[in-house]
Every structure is written in C-alpha cells, then in structure tokens.
PDB file of C-alpha atoms in Angstrom:
ATOM      1  CA  MET A   1       0.091   0.108   0.098  1.00 41.00           C
ATOM      2  CA  ALA A   2       1.473   3.384  -0.893  1.00 43.00           C
ATOM      3  CA  SER A   3       2.291   5.677   1.766  1.00 40.00           C
ATOM      4  CA  GLY A   4      -0.270   8.266   2.609  1.00 42.00           C
ATOM      5  CA  HIS A   5      -3.009   5.785   1.898  1.00 44.00           C
ATOM      6  CA  LEU A   6      -5.368   3.589   4.321  1.00 41.00           C
ATOM      7  CA  ALA A   7      -7.027   0.074   3.604  1.00 44.00           C
ATOM      8  CA  VAL A   8     -10.792   0.574   3.597  1.00 45.00           C
ATOM      9  CA  SER A   9     -13.221  -1.987   3.486  1.00 45.00           C
ATOM     10  CA  ASP A  10     -16.730  -1.417   1.815  1.00 51.00           C
ATOM     11  CA  ARG A  11     -20.003  -3.549   2.779  1.00 54.00           C
ATOM     12  CA  SER A  12     -18.982  -6.245   0.432  1.00 55.00           C
ATOM     13  CA  GLY A  13     -15.657  -6.879   1.845  1.00 53.00           C
ATOM     14  CA  ARG A  14     -13.932  -5.346  -0.958  1.00 52.00           C
ATOM     15  CA  THR A  15     -10.575  -3.308   0.116  1.00 47.00           C
ATOM     16  CA  GLU A  16      -9.413  -0.345  -1.621  1.00 49.00           C
ATOM     17  CA  ALA A  17      -6.988   2.291  -0.822  1.00 45.00           C
ATOM     18  CA  VAL A  18      -8.189   5.678   0.367  1.00 45.00           C
ATOM     19  CA  SER A  19      -6.155   8.747   0.800  1.00 47.00           C
ATOM     20  CA  ALA A  20      -5.331   9.281   4.630  1.00 43.00           C
ATOM     21  CA  PHE A  21      -5.697  13.080   4.219  1.00 55.00           C
ATOM     22  CA  ARG A  22      -9.040  14.368   4.083  1.00 71.00           C
ATOM     23  CA  GLU A  23      -9.288  17.981   3.232  1.00 83.00           C
ATOM     24  CA  SER A  24     -12.249  20.064   5.103  1.00 92.00           C
ATOM     25  CA  PHE A  25     -14.962  21.315   2.910  1.00 94.00           C
ATOM     26  CA  ASP A  26     -14.230  24.792   3.997  1.00 94.00           C
ATOM     27  CA  ALA A  27     -10.912  24.497   2.467  1.00 94.00           C
ATOM     28  CA  PHE A  28     -12.094  22.757  -0.653  1.00 95.00           C
ATOM     29  CA  TYR A  29     -14.918  25.470  -1.210  1.00 96.00           C
ATOM     30  CA  ARG A  30     -12.295  28.398  -0.893  1.00 95.00           C
ATOM     31  CA  ARG A  31     -10.124  26.812  -3.235  1.00 95.00           C
ATOM     32  CA  GLU A  32     -12.315  25.554  -5.897  1.00 96.00           C
ATOM     33  CA  PHE A  33     -15.252  28.155  -6.037  1.00 97.00           C
ATOM     34  CA  PRO A  34     -13.538  30.678  -8.184  1.00 96.00           C
ATOM     35  CA  HIS A  35     -12.615  27.786 -10.410  1.00 96.00           C
ATOM     36  CA  MET A  36     -15.820  26.364 -10.712  1.00 96.00           C
ATOM     37  CA  VAL A  37     -17.393  30.170 -11.308  1.00 96.00           C
ATOM     38  CA  THR A  38     -14.863  30.465 -14.227  1.00 95.00           C
ATOM     39  CA  LEU A  39     -15.640  27.068 -15.630  1.00 95.00           C
ATOM     40  CA  ALA A  40     -19.497  27.777 -15.429  1.00 94.00           C
ATOM     41  CA  VAL A  41     -18.995  31.085 -17.169  1.00 93.00           C
ATOM     42  CA  VAL A  42     -17.213  29.454 -20.139  1.00 93.00           C
ATOM     43  CA  ILE A  43     -19.961  27.024 -20.545  1.00 91.00           C
ATOM     44  CA  SER A  44     -23.024  28.876 -19.654  1.00 88.00           C
ATOM     45  CA  GLY A  45     -21.931  32.392 -21.186  1.00 86.00           C
ATOM     46  CA  SER A  46     -23.376  34.127 -17.811  1.00 88.00           C
ATOM     47  CA  ARG A  47     -21.502  35.396 -15.004  1.00 90.00           C
ATOM     48  CA  VAL A  48     -24.678  35.737 -12.965  1.00 88.00           C
ATOM     49  CA  ALA A  49     -25.707  32.104 -13.753  1.00 92.00           C
ATOM     50  CA  ALA A  50     -22.161  30.931 -13.291  1.00 94.00           C
ATOM     51  CA  GLU A  51     -22.189  32.024  -9.672  1.00 95.00           C
ATOM     52  CA  ASP A  52     -25.437  30.161  -9.025  1.00 95.00           C
ATOM     53  CA  LEU A  53     -23.939  26.923 -10.922  1.00 96.00           C
ATOM     54  CA  ALA A  54     -20.879  26.944  -9.034  1.00 97.00           C
ATOM     55  CA  GLN A  55     -22.740  27.330  -5.750  1.00 96.00           C
ATOM     56  CA  GLU A  56     -25.337  24.533  -6.564  1.00 97.00           C
ATOM     57  CA  ALA A  57     -22.169  22.178  -7.511  1.00 97.00           C
ATOM     58  CA  LEU A  58     -20.566  22.875  -4.147  1.00 97.00           C
ATOM     59  CA  LEU A  59     -23.769  22.354  -2.265  1.00 97.00           C
ATOM     60  CA  ARG A  60     -24.151  18.984  -4.047  1.00 97.00           C
ATOM     61  CA  ALA A  61     -20.574  18.325  -2.961  1.00 96.00           C
ATOM     62  CA  HIS A  62     -21.230  19.615   0.746  1.00 96.00           C
ATOM     63  CA  ARG A  63     -24.215  17.414   1.103  1.00 96.00           C
ATOM     64  CA  ASP A  64     -22.101  14.322   0.164  1.00 95.00           C
ATOM     65  CA  TRP A  65     -18.886  15.347   1.560  1.00 95.00           C
ATOM     66  CA  GLU A  66     -18.304  12.257   3.561  1.00 93.00           C
ATOM     67  CA  ARG A  67     -18.412  10.166   0.397  1.00 95.00           C
ATOM     68  CA  VAL A  68     -16.590  13.073  -1.929  1.00 95.00           C
ATOM     69  CA  SER A  69     -13.844  13.839   0.221  1.00 94.00           C
ATOM     70  CA  THR A  70     -12.686  10.066  -0.033  1.00 93.00           C
ATOM     71  CA  PHE A  71     -12.161  10.310  -3.894  1.00 94.00           C
ATOM     72  CA  GLU A  72      -8.871  10.461  -5.309  1.00 92.00           C
ATOM     73  CA  LYS A  73      -9.629  13.753  -7.198  1.00 93.00           C
ATOM     74  CA  PRO A  74     -12.823  15.511  -5.495  1.00 95.00           C
ATOM     75  CA  GLY A  75     -12.146  18.480  -7.883  1.00 95.00           C
ATOM     76  CA  ALA A  76     -12.710  16.347 -10.803  1.00 95.00           C
ATOM     77  CA  TRP A  77     -16.075  15.261  -9.366  1.00 96.00           C
ATOM     78  CA  LEU A  78     -16.977  18.786  -8.774  1.00 96.00           C
ATOM     79  CA  ARG A  79     -16.111  19.918 -12.221  1.00 96.00           C
ATOM     80  CA  ARG A  80     -18.013  17.247 -13.710  1.00 96.00           C
ATOM     81  CA  VAL A  81     -21.068  18.143 -11.617  1.00 97.00           C
ATOM     82  CA  THR A  82     -20.585  21.892 -12.599  1.00 96.00           C
ATOM     83  CA  ILE A  83     -20.231  21.079 -16.258  1.00 95.00           C
ATOM     84  CA  ASN A  84     -23.459  18.833 -16.088  1.00 96.00           C
ATOM     85  CA  LEU A  85     -25.510  21.625 -14.442  1.00 96.00           C
ATOM     86  CA  ALA A  86     -24.093  24.270 -16.661  1.00 94.00           C
ATOM     87  CA  THR A  87     -25.143  22.155 -19.800  1.00 93.00           C
ATOM     88  CA  SER A  88     -28.720  21.469 -18.448  1.00 93.00           C
ATOM     89  CA  THR A  89     -29.256  24.999 -17.837  1.00 91.00           C
ATOM     90  CA  LEU A  90     -28.352  25.620 -21.382  1.00 89.00           C
ATOM     91  CA  ARG A  91     -30.826  23.183 -22.776  1.00 91.00           C
ATOM     92  CA  ARG A  92     -33.433  24.486 -20.314  1.00 91.00           C
ATOM     93  CA  THR A  93     -32.943  28.156 -21.492  1.00 88.00           C
ATOM     94  CA  ALA A  94     -32.979  27.038 -25.289  1.00 88.00           C
ATOM     95  CA  ALA A  95     -36.178  25.082 -24.878  1.00 91.00           C
ATOM     96  CA  GLU A  96     -37.591  28.049 -22.935  1.00 89.00           C
ATOM     97  CA  THR A  97     -36.571  30.356 -25.568  1.00 87.00           C
ATOM     98  CA  ARG A  98     -37.857  28.245 -28.398  1.00 89.00           C
ATOM     99  CA  ALA A  99     -41.193  28.148 -26.499  1.00 89.00           C
ATOM    100  CA  ARG A 100     -41.344  32.069 -26.219  1.00 85.00           C
ATOM    101  CA  LEU A 101     -40.683  32.352 -29.922  1.00 86.00           C
ATOM    102  CA  ARG A 102     -43.610  29.875 -30.579  1.00 87.00           C
ATOM    103  CA  LEU A 103     -45.930  31.751 -28.256  1.00 87.00           C
ATOM    104  CA  GLY A 104     -44.978  35.215 -30.050  1.00 82.00           C
ATOM    105  CA  ARG A 105     -44.377  38.361 -28.148  1.00 78.00           C
ATOM    106  CA  PRO A 106     -46.728  39.342 -25.278  1.00 76.00           C
ATOM    107  CA  GLU A 107     -48.465  42.690 -25.102  1.00 78.00           C
ATOM    108  CA  PRO A 108     -46.321  45.301 -24.015  1.00 79.00           C
ATOM    109  CA  ILE A 109     -46.239  46.241 -20.192  1.00 72.00           C
ATOM    110  CA  PRO A 110     -47.237  49.530 -19.389  1.00 71.00           C
ATOM    111  CA  GLU A 111     -45.124  51.467 -17.485  1.00 69.00           C
ATOM    112  CA  PRO A 112     -46.473  52.765 -13.968  1.00 65.00           C
ATOM    113  CA  VAL A 113     -47.865  56.163 -13.845  1.00 68.00           C
ATOM    114  CA  ALA A 114     -45.612  58.515 -11.983  1.00 65.00           C
ATOM    115  CA  GLU A 115     -48.278  59.749  -9.496  1.00 68.00           C
ATOM    116  CA  ASP A 116     -48.712  55.963  -8.578  1.00 76.00           C
ATOM    117  CA  ALA A 117     -45.175  55.424  -7.540  1.00 78.00           C
ATOM    118  CA  ALA A 118     -45.809  56.120  -3.826  1.00 80.00           C
ATOM    119  CA  LEU A 119     -48.835  53.938  -3.716  1.00 82.00           C
ATOM    120  CA  TRP A 120     -46.939  51.012  -5.399  1.00 81.00           C
ATOM    121  CA  LYS A 121     -43.995  51.295  -3.075  1.00 85.00           C
ATOM    122  CA  ALA A 122     -46.478  51.536  -0.157  1.00 87.00           C
ATOM    123  CA  VAL A 123     -48.084  48.298  -1.464  1.00 87.00           C
ATOM    124  CA  ALA A 124     -44.500  46.527  -1.806  1.00 87.00           C
ATOM    125  CA  ALA A 125     -43.989  47.388   1.985  1.00 90.00           C
ATOM    126  CA  LEU A 126     -47.154  45.401   2.744  1.00 91.00           C
ATOM    127  CA  PRO A 127     -46.850  41.799   4.078  1.00 92.00           C
ATOM    128  CA  PRO A 128     -46.958  39.182   1.359  1.00 90.00           C
ATOM    129  CA  LYS A 129     -50.713  37.973   1.735  1.00 92.00           C
ATOM    130  CA  GLN A 130     -52.094  41.677   2.162  1.00 92.00           C
ATOM    131  CA  ARG A 131     -49.843  42.776  -0.985  1.00 91.00           C
ATOM    132  CA  ALA A 132     -51.252  39.916  -3.018  1.00 92.00           C
ATOM    133  CA  ALA A 133     -55.016  40.605  -1.929  1.00 93.00           C
ATOM    134  CA  VAL A 134     -54.486  44.259  -3.020  1.00 92.00           C
ATOM    135  CA  ALA A 135     -52.945  43.283  -6.134  1.00 89.00           C
ATOM    136  CA  LEU A 136     -55.426  40.833  -7.213  1.00 91.00           C
ATOM    137  CA  PHE A 137     -58.270  43.058  -6.161  1.00 93.00           C
ATOM    138  CA  TYR A 138     -57.066  46.278  -7.930  1.00 88.00           C
ATOM    139  CA  LEU A 139     -55.102  44.857 -10.808  1.00 86.00           C
ATOM    140  CA  GLU A 140     -56.763  41.746 -11.496  1.00 88.00           C
ATOM    141  CA  ASP A 141     -60.319  43.094 -10.631  1.00 90.00           C
ATOM    142  CA  LEU A 142     -60.668  39.709  -8.530  1.00 91.00           C
ATOM    143  CA  SER A 143     -63.641  39.367  -5.926  1.00 94.00           C
ATOM    144  CA  THR A 144     -62.629  38.186  -2.603  1.00 94.00           C
ATOM    145  CA  ALA A 145     -63.733  34.774  -3.237  1.00 95.00           C
ATOM    146  CA  GLU A 146     -61.533  34.394  -6.264  1.00 94.00           C
ATOM    147  CA  ILE A 147     -58.664  36.149  -4.043  1.00 94.00           C
ATOM    148  CA  ALA A 148     -59.569  33.364  -1.573  1.00 94.00           C
ATOM    149  CA  THR A 149     -59.017  30.672  -4.143  1.00 93.00           C
ATOM    150  CA  VAL A 150     -55.958  31.953  -5.482  1.00 93.00           C
ATOM    151  CA  LEU A 151     -54.362  32.273  -2.162  1.00 91.00           C
ATOM    152  CA  GLY A 152     -55.638  29.225  -0.630  1.00 93.00           C
ATOM    153  CA  CYS A 153     -57.581  30.420   2.431  1.00 94.00           C
ATOM    154  CA  SER A 154     -61.102  31.213   3.096  1.00 95.00           C
ATOM    155  CA  ASP A 155     -63.185  34.133   1.950  1.00 95.00           C
ATOM    156  CA  ALA A 156     -63.187  35.739   5.478  1.00 96.00           C
ATOM    157  CA  THR A 157     -59.485  35.595   5.488  1.00 96.00           C
ATOM    158  CA  ALA A 158     -59.114  37.081   1.982  1.00 95.00           C
ATOM    159  CA  ARG A 159     -61.450  40.019   3.286  1.00 96.00           C
ATOM    160  CA  VAL A 160     -59.056  40.144   6.211  1.00 96.00           C
ATOM    161  CA  HIS A 161     -56.019  40.625   4.198  1.00 95.00           C
ATOM    162  CA  LEU A 162     -57.623  43.041   1.715  1.00 95.00           C
ATOM    163  CA  HIS A 163     -59.063  45.155   4.560  1.00 96.00           C
ATOM    164  CA  ARG A 164     -55.731  45.285   6.494  1.00 96.00           C
ATOM    165  CA  GLY A 165     -53.820  46.026   3.355  1.00 93.00           C
ATOM    166  CA  ARG A 166     -56.528  48.713   2.676  1.00 94.00           C
ATOM    167  CA  GLN A 167     -55.649  50.058   6.390  1.00 94.00           C
ATOM    168  CA  ALA A 168     -51.942  50.143   5.920  1.00 92.00           C
ATOM    169  CA  LEU A 169     -52.069  51.717   2.754  1.00 90.00           C
ATOM    170  CA  ALA A 170     -54.336  54.422   3.893  1.00 89.00           C
ATOM    171  CA  SER A 171     -51.961  54.827   6.839  1.00 90.00           C
ATOM    172  CA  ALA A 172     -48.748  55.092   4.832  1.00 87.00           C
ATOM    173  CA  LEU A 173     -50.233  57.257   2.201  1.00 85.00           C
ATOM    174  CA  GLY A 174     -51.774  59.713   4.769  1.00 83.00           C
ATOM    175  CA  ARG A 175     -55.271  59.005   4.039  1.00 68.00           C
ATOM    176  CA  SER A 176     -58.233  58.083   6.085  1.00 49.00           C
ATOM    177  CA  HIS A 177     -59.598  54.431   5.333  1.00 47.00           C
ATOM    178  CA  GLN A 178     -62.858  54.654   3.748  1.00 51.00           C
ATOM    179  CA  GLY A 179     -64.379  51.264   5.282  1.00 49.00           C
ATOM    180  CA  GLU A 180     -64.437  49.548   1.970  1.00 49.00           C
ATOM    181  CA  ASP A 181     -64.322  46.039   3.761  1.00 48.00           C
ATOM    182  CA  ARG A 182     -66.197  44.302   1.314  1.00 44.00           C
ATOM    183  CA  PRO A 183     -66.269  45.072  -2.521  1.00 44.00           C
TER     184      PRO A 183
END
C-alpha cells in the first residue's frame, strides 16, 4: 500500500486504498469556488448564472462530503457536476427560448404612472398576503372569493387581508380609510 493511503473495506468486503488526508470542506470550497465560476461562465456564457451553478455544485459536494472527500480527485467530481449543471441550464434555456418564440411576443407592459409610484411603493411594503390581496383586487379585478381561491384561504381570511392592506395603505399614504371592507 502506498504511503499516505489507508486500506478501507466497503460493505461487500472489498478493500481499496483511500487517501489518509481528507481535506475540510471549507478549504475545498475556498479553493474550488473561483475555478467553478470560471468554468461555468465559459460553458453557460453568463457570470450571474455561473455563480449560481458553482454554488449548486458545491452544495451537492457539501451534502455528500463524507463520500466526495474520499475520492482521489474530488475536484474532478466537482467539475463534472458543474459542467452537467451548466449544460442542463443551457438546454433548459434553449427550450424556454424556443417556447417563447412559438408563443410570440406578449402585449407590452405599460410603464407605471409617476403619480402611482408612492402607492406601489407602499403596496410593496405590505406583508405578502396583504400585498397579494390588494394586487389581485385592484390589478386583476378579482372578488374576495376569487382572491381566497388564489391565496388558498377562506373568503373571510381574504377579506381580512384586503381590509388590513387597505388600512396600512391609508395610513402609509396619509389618507383616512373609507371602510371599504367588502367589494
């Protein structure tokens, strides 16, 4: 057996040489992350996507570090995972692009009116359910029963979300709430 290696038996009784040195995941991450980003940029063509791909590949290595750290070349395994993720992303992006082209261009999205900027900023500050109820009511013209269906709650709960959202907006915008609890 070569120095620096240990004899390890697996469940079937087979013995193999495993490196006695097992690097910490933190050291592995710090060393490999910049290289995985560069590799993913070259394959995906996107710096932003590359960082996500490198993070995902390293997350997979971390989840299975007990096994990966015993590989003779864990960096090679990580590169293969990064390449596979980048290739899958390219295929998915190409398929999405083809689907969008088949569907045609959507109607142009109108720019928000400058006077409404304060309102939408206040809406964005609401808790998510209230924000959704307000948006569904005023933008989609849904009833509280329809809002309840979309939010997966009772009609009464949807009315509460809408009511509280309106109250918070009235307070934030300095206007008195007009008691429009029910549409």
